[in-house]
PDB file of C-alpha atoms in Angstrom:
ATOM      1  CA  MET A1374      31.619  10.944   0.421  1.00 93.00           C
ATOM      2  CA  SER A1375      29.260   9.776   3.190  1.00 94.00           C
ATOM      3  CA  ALA A1376      25.643   9.509   4.053  1.00 95.00           C
ATOM      4  CA  GLU A1377      23.904   9.005   7.564  1.00 95.00           C
ATOM      5  CA  PRO A1378      20.404   8.952   8.949  1.00 95.00           C
ATOM      6  CA  VAL A1379      19.086  12.157  10.514  1.00 95.00           C
ATOM      7  CA  GLU A1380      17.888  11.661  14.097  1.00 93.00           C
ATOM      8  CA  GLY A1381      14.166  12.166  14.384  1.00 93.00           C
ATOM      9  CA  SER A1382      13.443  11.691  10.720  1.00 94.00           C
ATOM     10  CA  GLU A1383      12.555   8.526   8.757  1.00 94.00           C
ATOM     11  CA  LYS A1384      12.857  10.387   5.520  1.00 95.00           C
ATOM     12  CA  LEU A1385      15.997  12.406   5.540  1.00 96.00           C
ATOM     13  CA  LEU A1386      19.640  11.250   4.948  1.00 96.00           C
ATOM     14  CA  LYS A1387      22.460  13.718   5.646  1.00 97.00           C
ATOM     15  CA  LEU A1388      25.032  13.521   2.985  1.00 97.00           C
ATOM     16  CA  SER A1389      28.472  14.951   2.646  1.00 97.00           C
ATOM     17  CA  VAL A1390      29.164  15.712  -1.030  1.00 97.00           C
ATOM     18  CA  ASP A1391      32.454  16.595  -2.758  1.00 97.00           C
ATOM     19  CA  PHE A1392      31.655  19.136  -5.491  1.00 97.00           C
ATOM     20  CA  GLY A1393      35.367  19.799  -6.192  1.00 95.00           C
ATOM     21  CA  GLU A1394      35.216  22.885  -3.886  1.00 96.00           C
ATOM     22  CA  GLU A1395      37.460  23.623  -0.923  1.00 97.00           C
ATOM     23  CA  ASN A1396      35.119  21.967   1.360  1.00 97.00           C
ATOM     24  CA  PRO A1397      32.330  19.243   0.819  1.00 98.00           C
ATOM     25  CA  ARG A1398      28.854  20.466   1.086  1.00 98.00           C
ATOM     26  CA  GLN A1399      26.288  19.154   3.503  1.00 98.00           C
ATOM     27  CA  VAL A1400      22.979  18.055   1.718  1.00 98.00           C
ATOM     28  CA  LEU A1401      19.750  16.964   3.288  1.00 97.00           C
ATOM     29  CA  SER A1402      17.682  14.752   1.109  1.00 96.00           C
ATOM     30  CA  GLY A1403      14.375  12.906   1.618  1.00 95.00           C
ATOM     31  CA  ILE A1404      15.469   9.737   0.006  1.00 96.00           C
ATOM     32  CA  ALA A1405      16.005   7.431   3.124  1.00 95.00           C
ATOM     33  CA  LYS A1406      13.110   5.191   2.115  1.00 94.00           C
ATOM     34  CA  TYR A1407      14.440   4.731  -1.366  1.00 94.00           C
ATOM     35  CA  ILE A1408      18.113   4.045  -1.114  1.00 93.00           C
ATOM     36  CA  SER A1409      20.500   2.462   1.349  1.00 91.00           C
ATOM     37  CA  ILE A1410      23.480   4.331   2.510  1.00 92.00           C
ATOM     38  CA  GLU A1411      25.690   1.563   1.127  1.00 90.00           C
ATOM     39  CA  ASN A1412      24.347   2.099  -2.338  1.00 87.00           C
ATOM     40  CA  LEU A1413      24.914   5.904  -2.065  1.00 92.00           C
ATOM     41  CA  ALA A1414      28.161   6.636  -0.219  1.00 86.00           C
ATOM     42  CA  GLY A1415      31.015   6.597  -2.798  1.00 89.00           C
ATOM     43  CA  THR A1416      28.920   7.053  -5.952  1.00 94.00           C
ATOM     44  CA  THR A1417      28.679  10.052  -8.289  1.00 97.00           C
ATOM     45  CA  CYS A1418      25.371  11.503  -8.881  1.00 97.00           C
ATOM     46  CA  ALA A1419      23.771  14.667 -10.425  1.00 98.00           C
ATOM     47  CA  PHE A1420      22.865  17.619  -7.993  1.00 98.00           C
ATOM     48  CA  VAL A1421      21.472  21.074  -8.379  1.00 97.00           C
ATOM     49  CA  THR A1422      24.018  23.297  -6.836  1.00 96.00           C
ATOM     50  CA  ASN A1423      22.902  26.812  -7.485  1.00 95.00           C
ATOM     51  CA  LEU A1424      19.903  27.075  -5.186  1.00 94.00           C
ATOM     52  CA  GLU A1425      19.831  29.047  -1.964  1.00 96.00           C
ATOM     53  CA  PRO A1426      20.599  26.824   1.153  1.00 96.00           C
ATOM     54  CA  ARG A1427      17.706  25.506   2.902  1.00 96.00           C
ATOM     55  CA  GLU A1428      17.197  24.392   6.487  1.00 95.00           C
ATOM     56  CA  MET A1429      15.613  21.120   7.395  1.00 91.00           C
ATOM     57  CA  MET A1430      15.210  19.660  10.766  1.00 91.00           C
ATOM     58  CA  GLY A1431      17.537  22.293  12.048  1.00 93.00           C
ATOM     59  CA  LEU A1432      20.241  21.350   9.553  1.00 96.00           C
ATOM     60  CA  LYS A1433      21.562  23.290   6.505  1.00 97.00           C
ATOM     61  CA  SER A1434      21.217  21.736   3.109  1.00 98.00           C
ATOM     62  CA  GLU A1435      23.505  23.311   0.475  1.00 98.00           C
ATOM     63  CA  ALA A1436      22.388  21.375  -2.731  1.00 98.00           C
ATOM     64  CA  MET A1437      19.632  19.144  -3.983  1.00 97.00           C
ATOM     65  CA  ILE A1438      20.169  15.597  -5.284  1.00 97.00           C
ATOM     66  CA  MET A1439      18.286  14.866  -8.554  1.00 97.00           C
ATOM     67  CA  ALA A1440      16.166  11.833  -8.880  1.00 97.00           C
ATOM     68  CA  ALA A1441      13.204  10.310 -10.831  1.00 97.00           C
ATOM     69  CA  SER A1442      10.661   8.558  -8.638  1.00 95.00           C
ATOM     70  CA  GLY A1443       7.249   6.936  -9.008  1.00 94.00           C
ATOM     71  CA  GLU A1444       4.954   4.379  -7.297  1.00 92.00           C
ATOM     72  CA  ASP A1445       7.395   1.472  -8.045  1.00 94.00           C
ATOM     73  CA  PHE A1446      10.679   2.921  -8.868  1.00 96.00           C
ATOM     74  CA  PHE A1447      13.379   5.327  -7.746  1.00 96.00           C
ATOM     75  CA  SER A1448      16.478   6.418  -9.691  1.00 97.00           C
ATOM     76  CA  LEU A1449      19.254   8.783  -9.047  1.00 97.00           C
ATOM     77  CA  LEU A1450      21.191  10.091 -12.030  1.00 98.00           C
ATOM     78  CA  LYS A1451      24.520   8.163 -11.969  1.00 97.00           C
ATOM     79  CA  MET A1452      27.648   9.646 -13.439  1.00 97.00           C
ATOM     80  CA  ASP A1453      31.141   8.579 -14.132  1.00 96.00           C
ATOM     81  CA  CYS A1454      33.131  11.801 -13.891  1.00 97.00           C
ATOM     82  CA  PRO A1455      35.349  13.874 -11.530  1.00 97.00           C
ATOM     83  CA  PRO A1456      33.625  15.563  -8.560  1.00 96.00           C
ATOM     84  CA  GLY A1457      32.279  18.965  -9.408  1.00 95.00           C
ATOM     85  CA  SER A1458      31.855  18.334 -13.152  1.00 97.00           C
ATOM     86  CA  SER A1459      29.209  20.525 -14.780  1.00 97.00           C
ATOM     87  CA  VAL A1460      26.232  19.013 -16.629  1.00 96.00           C
ATOM     88  CA  LYS A1461      25.294  20.564 -20.028  1.00 91.00           C
TER      89      LYS A1461
ATOM     90  CA  MET B 154      15.992   2.818 -28.599  1.00 93.00           C
ATOM     91  CA  SER B 155      18.599   3.094 -31.274  1.00 94.00           C
ATOM     92  CA  ALA B 156      21.491   5.303 -32.405  1.00 95.00           C
ATOM     93  CA  GLU B 157      23.075   5.772 -35.736  1.00 95.00           C
ATOM     94  CA  PRO B 158      25.839   8.023 -37.370  1.00 95.00           C
ATOM     95  CA  VAL B 159      24.763  11.086 -39.380  1.00 95.00           C
ATOM     96  CA  GLU B 160      25.999  11.061 -42.987  1.00 93.00           C
ATOM     97  CA  GLY B 161      28.539  13.942 -43.418  1.00 93.00           C
ATOM     98  CA  SER B 162      29.101  14.748 -39.833  1.00 94.00           C
ATOM     99  CA  GLU B 163      31.828  13.099 -37.443  1.00 94.00           C
ATOM    100  CA  LYS B 164      30.379  14.695 -34.372  1.00 95.00           C
ATOM    101  CA  LEU B 165      26.481  13.900 -34.568  1.00 96.00           C
ATOM    102  CA  LEU B 166      24.712  10.816 -33.664  1.00 97.00           C
ATOM    103  CA  LYS B 167      20.957  10.445 -34.533  1.00 97.00           C
ATOM    104  CA  LEU B 168      19.013   8.787 -31.741  1.00 97.00           C
ATOM    105  CA  SER B 169      15.596   7.435 -31.564  1.00 97.00           C
ATOM    106  CA  VAL B 170      14.525   7.974 -27.944  1.00 97.00           C
ATOM    107  CA  ASP B 171      11.429   6.619 -25.997  1.00 97.00           C
ATOM    108  CA  PHE B 172      10.059   9.308 -23.723  1.00 97.00           C
ATOM    109  CA  GLY B 173       6.885   7.279 -22.967  1.00 95.00           C
ATOM    110  CA  GLU B 174       4.918   9.242 -25.634  1.00 96.00           C
ATOM    111  CA  GLU B 175       2.969   8.149 -28.397  1.00 97.00           C
ATOM    112  CA  ASN B 176       5.871   8.162 -30.741  1.00 97.00           C
ATOM    113  CA  PRO B 177       9.657   8.148 -30.053  1.00 98.00           C
ATOM    114  CA  ARG B 178      11.486  11.390 -30.548  1.00 98.00           C
ATOM    115  CA  GLN B 179      14.459  12.041 -32.993  1.00 98.00           C
ATOM    116  CA  VAL B 180      17.505  13.527 -31.124  1.00 98.00           C
ATOM    117  CA  LEU B 181      20.561  14.852 -32.768  1.00 97.00           C
ATOM    118  CA  SER B 182      23.615  14.999 -30.348  1.00 96.00           C
ATOM    119  CA  GLY B 183      27.156  15.926 -30.933  1.00 95.00           C
ATOM    120  CA  ILE B 184      28.540  12.850 -28.919  1.00 96.00           C
ATOM    121  CA  ALA B 185      29.696  10.563 -31.608  1.00 95.00           C
ATOM    122  CA  LYS B 186      33.400  10.969 -30.627  1.00 94.00           C
ATOM    123  CA  TYR B 187      32.778  10.164 -26.832  1.00 94.00           C
ATOM    124  CA  ILE B 188      30.496   7.211 -26.813  1.00 93.00           C
ATOM    125  CA  SER B 189      29.929   4.165 -28.935  1.00 91.00           C
ATOM    126  CA  ILE B 190      26.436   3.371 -30.409  1.00 92.00           C
ATOM    127  CA  GLU B 191      26.799   0.046 -28.580  1.00 90.00           C
ATOM    128  CA  ASN B 192      27.170   1.706 -25.245  1.00 87.00           C
ATOM    129  CA  LEU B 193      24.208   4.013 -25.994  1.00 92.00           C
ATOM    130  CA  ALA B 194      21.346   2.098 -27.551  1.00 86.00           C
ATOM    131  CA  GLY B 195      19.181   0.453 -24.876  1.00 89.00           C
ATOM    132  CA  THR B 196      20.312   2.532 -22.023  1.00 94.00           C
ATOM    133  CA  THR B 197      18.213   5.063 -19.969  1.00 97.00           C
ATOM    134  CA  CYS B 198      19.758   8.558 -19.699  1.00 97.00           C
ATOM    135  CA  ALA B 199      18.503  12.022 -18.831  1.00 98.00           C
ATOM    136  CA  PHE B 200      17.378  14.522 -21.323  1.00 98.00           C
ATOM    137  CA  VAL B 201      16.063  18.063 -21.549  1.00 97.00           C
ATOM    138  CA  THR B 202      12.743  17.727 -23.317  1.00 96.00           C
ATOM    139  CA  ASN B 203      11.038  21.062 -22.958  1.00 95.00           C
ATOM    140  CA  LEU B 204      13.032  22.988 -25.528  1.00 94.00           C
ATOM    141  CA  GLU B 205      11.943  24.161 -29.099  1.00 96.00           C
ATOM    142  CA  PRO B 206      13.047  21.595 -31.774  1.00 96.00           C
ATOM    143  CA  ARG B 207      16.266  22.449 -33.435  1.00 96.00           C
ATOM    144  CA  GLU B 208      17.571  21.580 -36.954  1.00 95.00           C
ATOM    145  CA  MET B 209      20.984  20.213 -37.405  1.00 91.00           C
ATOM    146  CA  MET B 210      22.354  19.046 -40.788  1.00 91.00           C
ATOM    147  CA  GLY B 211      18.941  19.204 -42.099  1.00 93.00           C
ATOM    148  CA  LEU B 212      17.435  16.862 -39.476  1.00 96.00           C
ATOM    149  CA  LYS B 213      15.122  17.879 -36.675  1.00 97.00           C
ATOM    150  CA  SER B 214      16.303  17.356 -32.945  1.00 98.00           C
ATOM    151  CA  GLU B 215      13.423  17.158 -30.434  1.00 98.00           C
ATOM    152  CA  ALA B 216      15.323  16.986 -27.153  1.00 98.00           C
ATOM    153  CA  MET B 217      18.898  17.360 -25.726  1.00 97.00           C
ATOM    154  CA  ILE B 218      20.832  14.600 -24.046  1.00 97.00           C
ATOM    155  CA  MET B 219      22.494  15.780 -20.820  1.00 97.00           C
ATOM    156  CA  ALA B 220      26.156  15.009 -20.242  1.00 97.00           C
ATOM    157  CA  ALA B 221      29.302  16.209 -18.258  1.00 97.00           C
ATOM    158  CA  SER B 222      32.493  16.379 -20.208  1.00 95.00           C
ATOM    159  CA  GLY B 223      36.011  17.590 -19.975  1.00 94.00           C
ATOM    160  CA  GLU B 224      39.423  17.118 -21.596  1.00 92.00           C
ATOM    161  CA  ASP B 225      39.643  13.487 -20.287  1.00 94.00           C
ATOM    162  CA  PHE B 226      36.196  12.344 -19.423  1.00 96.00           C
ATOM    163  CA  PHE B 227      32.719  12.158 -20.817  1.00 96.00           C
ATOM    164  CA  SER B 228      29.711  10.984 -18.886  1.00 97.00           C
ATOM    165  CA  LEU B 229      25.910  10.661 -19.562  1.00 97.00           C
ATOM    166  CA  LEU B 230      23.539  10.657 -16.649  1.00 98.00           C
ATOM    167  CA  LYS B 231      22.358   7.064 -16.313  1.00 97.00           C
ATOM    168  CA  MET B 232      19.190   6.169 -14.804  1.00 97.00           C
ATOM    169  CA  ASP B 233      17.139   3.061 -13.888  1.00 96.00           C
ATOM    170  CA  CYS B 234      13.556   4.002 -14.480  1.00 97.00           C
ATOM    171  CA  PRO B 235      10.750   3.762 -16.955  1.00 97.00           C
ATOM    172  CA  PRO B 236      11.016   5.776 -19.997  1.00 96.00           C
ATOM    173  CA  GLY B 237       9.516   9.309 -19.783  1.00 95.00           C
ATOM    174  CA  SER B 238      10.056   9.458 -15.976  1.00 97.00           C
ATOM    175  CA  SER B 239      10.517  13.000 -14.714  1.00 97.00           C
ATOM    176  CA  VAL B 240      13.600  14.230 -12.857  1.00 96.00           C
ATOM    177  CA  LYS B 241      12.927  16.329  -9.826  1.00 91.00           C
TER     178      LYS B 241
END
């Protein structure tokens, strides 16, 4: 739904993600160097959602975005489906 | 790399998939009703690759394509990265 930088971090983005639940989840992700906010907000991507929440820079992260990355590439897993759809 | 129907099955497609290994793998997937061969061959998608091979219709399947599906949608997990890249 939205993405914004995290003050004091060059790596982290703070995402607000609609998983089809009552409220969106806050997700912290170290992808700020690889993707622009403009290319992220409004897209549908794959996440791991069944992990314990983690704290980063004092902020809670309630899921983990999935990505493939290497020296010269970075790719999210783009989907075209309703928010909260399960991957099998 | 390629996709083709499986004789005698309305559900299965037989895929040849480049995972950056010495040889491509053969993957059988029950997605024939949801996606056309034209929309599949040449794309980069996410697979689960660390499962035991399975046999379907007498053919070996050496990985599993990842997808989200429901009554009125079907989505693969599209990526933009070299073949064989790991998702984390």
